[in-house]
């Protein structure tokens, strides 16, 4: 499973990238706003930190304008994936861009039928939002299962990029289902490392090692 970081905070991306566990980055207009930075400048910096796919989202709503914005965004770096919303114009743009060899991440997916459309449109990635489903009392993980089944039924190459992840259980369940990518806020990635027995066990090892009076090397 690939891990993408869902943020435009370059300090957080840089720190996590040093673990060697970061395979890409996703941003969106809200995350760009939160960064307080120019989209081109911050996206370029992210592309310099992470070699994997970096999603940069268009904000236009018509196909022609999406194509124009995509031209600007994809010039930033070779690892740019253009993010488009799951709308008729978004999928028209997806079809055109992927036909030209550009990676496309179709975002704001909330149903398996939407994901089916994105697969037919040749999307490189589909971003079903599990957390926002959970937020209104629906089972976001069921959506991931349905998409996995449909994509496997028809051998769609589109990668399932689970988005709107709120906690480690979303990551665990996505991996059990066989999603290709999980994109998550930095704090969720950090939580994946944590278990109280790991900490107490290490503390006990180090305390006992201290008693030996030894050093290694
Ligand atoms: O960036 C796409 C998605 O991960 C955003 O999720 O629900 O936390 O805004 P959310």
Short mmCIF file of C-alpha atoms and ligand atoms in Angstrom, two decimals:
data_model
loop_
_atom_site.label_atom_id
_atom_site.label_comp_id
_atom_site.label_asym_id
_atom_site.label_seq_id
_atom_site.Cartn_x
_atom_site.Cartn_y
_atom_site.Cartn_z
CA UNK A 1 0.00 0.00 0.00
CA UNK A 2 1.34 3.45 -0.87
CA UNK A 3 1.21 6.22 1.74
CA UNK A 4 0.53 9.76 0.53
CA UNK A 5 0.53 12.76 2.85
CA UNK A 6 -2.59 14.91 2.65
CA UNK A 7 -1.22 18.38 3.35
CA UNK A 8 0.50 21.43 1.84
CA UNK A 9 2.64 21.90 4.96
CA UNK A 10 6.12 21.47 3.50
CA UNK A 11 7.81 21.19 6.91
CA UNK A 12 5.57 18.24 7.83
CA UNK A 13 6.10 16.66 4.39
CA UNK A 14 9.88 17.04 4.67
CA UNK A 15 9.95 15.48 8.16
CA UNK A 16 7.85 12.48 7.09
CA UNK A 17 9.72 12.07 3.78
CA UNK A 18 12.89 11.44 5.81
CA UNK A 19 11.30 8.20 7.11
CA UNK A 20 11.33 6.84 3.54
CA UNK A 21 7.67 5.88 3.95
CA UNK A 22 6.09 8.68 1.89
CA UNK A 23 5.11 7.73 -1.67
CA UNK A 24 3.30 10.91 -2.71
CA UNK A 25 1.33 13.98 -1.61
CA UNK A 26 -2.21 15.21 -2.13
CA UNK A 27 -3.34 18.79 -1.80
CA UNK A 28 -6.66 20.53 -2.42
CA UNK A 29 -7.84 24.16 -2.43
CA UNK A 30 -8.60 24.05 1.31
CA UNK A 31 -5.11 22.73 2.12
CA UNK A 32 -3.52 25.39 -0.11
CA UNK A 33 -5.56 28.04 1.70
CA UNK A 34 -4.44 26.60 5.07
CA UNK A 35 -0.79 26.81 3.95
CA UNK A 36 -1.15 30.54 3.30
CA UNK A 37 1.16 30.17 0.31
CA UNK A 38 1.01 30.60 -3.46
CA UNK A 39 -0.20 27.35 -5.08
CA UNK A 40 2.54 27.26 -7.72
CA UNK A 41 5.34 28.00 -5.25
CA UNK A 42 4.21 25.54 -2.56
CA UNK A 43 3.43 22.79 -5.08
CA UNK A 44 6.85 23.20 -6.71
CA UNK A 45 8.51 22.87 -3.29
CA UNK A 46 6.47 19.74 -2.52
CA UNK A 47 7.51 18.22 -5.87
CA UNK A 48 11.15 18.84 -4.93
CA UNK A 49 10.70 17.06 -1.58
CA UNK A 50 8.75 13.99 -2.79
CA UNK A 51 9.51 12.07 -6.02
CA UNK A 52 6.13 10.32 -6.13
CA UNK A 53 2.83 11.71 -7.47
CA UNK A 54 1.88 15.17 -6.13
CA UNK A 55 -1.79 16.03 -6.66
CA UNK A 56 -2.56 19.65 -7.56
CA UNK A 57 -6.26 20.47 -7.93
CA UNK A 58 -7.86 22.65 -10.58
CA UNK A 59 -10.48 25.12 -9.34
CA UNK A 60 -12.23 25.71 -12.66
CA UNK A 61 -15.62 24.07 -13.21
CA UNK A 62 -15.72 23.95 -17.02
CA UNK A 63 -13.70 21.60 -19.21
CA UNK A 64 -11.96 24.33 -21.22
CA UNK A 65 -10.93 26.22 -18.09
CA UNK A 66 -9.85 22.99 -16.36
CA UNK A 67 -7.59 22.23 -19.33
CA UNK A 68 -6.13 25.71 -19.14
CA UNK A 69 -5.40 25.40 -15.43
CA UNK A 70 -4.05 21.88 -15.91
CA UNK A 71 -1.56 23.23 -18.45
CA UNK A 72 -0.29 25.66 -15.81
CA UNK A 73 -0.14 23.04 -13.03
CA UNK A 74 1.47 20.22 -14.98
CA UNK A 75 4.35 22.48 -16.00
CA UNK A 76 5.39 22.66 -12.33
CA UNK A 77 7.07 19.23 -12.32
CA UNK A 78 7.02 15.82 -13.97
CA UNK A 79 5.45 14.18 -10.88
CA UNK A 80 2.34 16.36 -10.89
CA UNK A 81 -1.01 14.57 -10.89
CA UNK A 82 -3.85 16.86 -11.89
CA UNK A 83 -6.78 16.65 -9.49
CA UNK A 84 -10.25 17.14 -10.96
CA UNK A 85 -13.66 16.90 -9.28
CA UNK A 86 -16.01 14.04 -10.12
CA UNK A 87 -18.24 16.04 -12.44
CA UNK A 88 -19.05 15.70 -16.16
CA UNK A 89 -16.50 18.40 -16.97
CA UNK A 90 -14.01 16.86 -14.56
CA UNK A 91 -14.23 13.47 -16.26
CA UNK A 92 -14.04 15.01 -19.75
CA UNK A 93 -10.84 16.68 -18.60
CA UNK A 94 -9.62 13.44 -17.02
CA UNK A 95 -10.11 11.56 -20.29
CA UNK A 96 -8.24 14.23 -22.26
CA UNK A 97 -5.34 14.58 -19.83
CA UNK A 98 -4.76 10.85 -19.32
CA UNK A 99 -4.92 10.45 -23.10
CA UNK A 100 -2.02 12.92 -23.23
CA UNK A 101 -0.07 10.92 -20.63
CA UNK A 102 -0.78 13.15 -17.62
CA UNK A 103 -1.59 11.56 -14.27
CA UNK A 104 -5.11 12.44 -13.07
CA UNK A 105 -6.57 12.06 -9.58
CA UNK A 106 -10.38 12.24 -9.63
CA UNK A 107 -11.53 13.62 -6.29
CA UNK A 108 -14.73 14.12 -4.27
CA UNK A 109 -15.92 10.58 -5.00
CA UNK A 110 -18.78 9.36 -2.76
CA UNK A 111 -20.37 6.48 -4.66
CA UNK A 112 -19.18 3.33 -6.42
CA UNK A 113 -21.00 4.45 -9.57
CA UNK A 114 -18.93 7.65 -9.54
CA UNK A 115 -15.79 5.53 -9.22
CA UNK A 116 -16.99 3.38 -12.14
CA UNK A 117 -17.27 6.52 -14.27
CA UNK A 118 -13.77 7.63 -13.22
CA UNK A 119 -12.36 4.22 -14.13
CA UNK A 120 -14.00 4.46 -17.55
CA UNK A 121 -12.53 7.96 -17.92
CA UNK A 122 -9.05 6.51 -17.47
CA UNK A 123 -8.31 8.10 -14.09
CA UNK A 124 -4.88 7.30 -12.68
CA UNK A 125 -6.32 7.60 -9.15
CA UNK A 126 -9.83 7.75 -7.68
CA UNK A 127 -10.23 9.52 -4.32
CA UNK A 128 -13.24 8.22 -2.38
CA UNK A 129 -13.72 10.32 0.77
CA UNK A 130 -14.32 7.88 3.64
CA UNK A 131 -14.16 10.35 6.54
CA UNK A 132 -16.81 12.66 5.15
CA UNK A 133 -19.09 9.63 4.70
CA UNK A 134 -18.48 8.60 8.34
CA UNK A 135 -19.07 12.21 9.43
CA UNK A 136 -22.72 11.92 8.31
CA UNK A 137 -23.30 8.40 9.63
CA UNK A 138 -22.60 6.32 6.53
CA UNK A 139 -20.01 3.50 6.31
CA UNK A 140 -17.18 5.00 4.29
CA UNK A 141 -15.25 1.74 4.21
CA UNK A 142 -18.12 -0.03 2.45
CA UNK A 143 -17.56 2.35 -0.45
CA UNK A 144 -13.94 1.23 -0.69
CA UNK A 145 -14.98 -2.44 -0.76
CA UNK A 146 -17.49 -1.78 -3.55
CA UNK A 147 -14.95 0.10 -5.64
CA UNK A 148 -12.32 -2.63 -5.15
CA UNK A 149 -14.82 -5.25 -6.34
CA UNK A 150 -15.88 -3.23 -9.40
CA UNK A 151 -12.32 -2.34 -10.44
CA UNK A 152 -11.24 -5.97 -10.06
CA UNK A 153 -14.27 -7.17 -12.05
CA UNK A 154 -13.20 -5.11 -15.06
CA UNK A 155 -9.43 -4.88 -14.52
CA UNK A 156 -9.50 -1.09 -14.28
CA UNK A 157 -5.91 0.14 -13.77
CA UNK A 158 -7.19 3.12 -11.77
CA UNK A 159 -5.62 3.11 -8.30
CA UNK A 160 -7.97 3.41 -5.31
CA UNK A 161 -6.57 6.36 -3.32
CA UNK A 162 -8.50 6.35 -0.03
CA UNK A 163 -8.95 9.95 1.08
CA UNK A 164 -10.55 11.90 3.91
CA UNK A 165 -8.86 9.54 6.35
CA UNK A 166 -9.50 10.45 10.00
CA UNK A 167 -7.67 7.75 12.00
CA UNK A 168 -5.50 4.57 11.82
CA UNK A 169 -8.52 2.25 11.53
CA UNK A 170 -9.32 3.82 8.16
CA UNK A 171 -5.80 2.88 7.06
CA UNK A 172 -6.05 -0.65 8.47
CA UNK A 173 -9.44 -1.36 6.88
CA UNK A 174 -8.30 0.15 3.55
CA UNK A 175 -5.26 -2.15 3.53
CA UNK A 176 -7.40 -5.20 4.37
CA UNK A 177 -9.72 -4.36 1.47
CA UNK A 178 -6.76 -3.92 -0.87
CA UNK A 179 -6.86 -0.21 -1.63
CA UNK A 180 -3.76 0.95 -3.52
CA UNK A 181 -3.06 4.20 -1.68
CA UNK A 182 -4.02 5.87 1.59
CA UNK A 183 -3.63 9.64 1.74
CA UNK A 184 -3.70 10.97 5.24
CA UNK A 185 -2.86 14.00 7.37
CA UNK A 186 0.64 13.88 8.92
CA UNK A 187 -0.77 13.25 12.38
CA UNK A 188 -2.51 10.06 11.23
CA UNK A 189 0.70 8.67 9.74
CA UNK A 190 2.48 9.37 13.03
CA UNK A 191 -0.28 7.59 14.97
CA UNK A 192 0.37 4.42 12.94
CA UNK A 193 3.70 4.01 14.73
CA UNK A 194 2.26 4.24 18.22
CA UNK A 195 1.38 1.47 20.67
CA UNK A 196 1.77 1.77 24.47
CA UNK A 197 3.29 -1.74 24.70
CA UNK A 198 5.94 -0.80 22.12
CA UNK A 199 6.88 2.21 24.23
CA UNK A 200 6.83 0.36 27.57
CA UNK A 201 8.71 -2.57 26.07
CA UNK A 202 11.45 -0.33 24.68
CA UNK A 203 11.70 1.56 27.97
CA UNK A 204 12.15 -1.78 29.79
CA UNK A 205 14.82 -2.96 27.31
CA UNK A 206 16.76 0.29 27.69
CA UNK A 207 16.48 0.24 31.49
CA UNK A 208 17.81 -3.35 31.61
CA UNK A 209 20.55 -2.49 29.11
CA UNK A 210 21.62 0.42 31.31
CA UNK A 211 22.19 -2.10 34.11
CA UNK A 212 24.71 -4.04 32.01
CA UNK A 213 27.03 -1.04 31.96
CA UNK A 214 27.87 -1.96 28.39
CA UNK A 215 27.95 0.02 25.15
CA UNK A 216 27.86 -1.32 21.61
CA UNK A 217 30.93 -0.02 19.78
O1 LIG B 1 -7.55 16.00 0.15
C1 LIG B 1 -8.65 15.17 -0.07
C2 LIG B 1 -9.22 14.62 1.21
O2 LIG B 1 -8.26 13.83 1.85
C3 LIG B 1 -9.71 15.71 2.14
O3 LIG B 1 -10.28 15.08 3.24
O4 LIG B 1 -12.39 15.30 4.55
O5 LIG B 1 -10.19 15.73 5.64
O6 LIG B 1 -11.08 17.38 3.97
P1 LIG B 1 -11.02 15.92 4.40
#
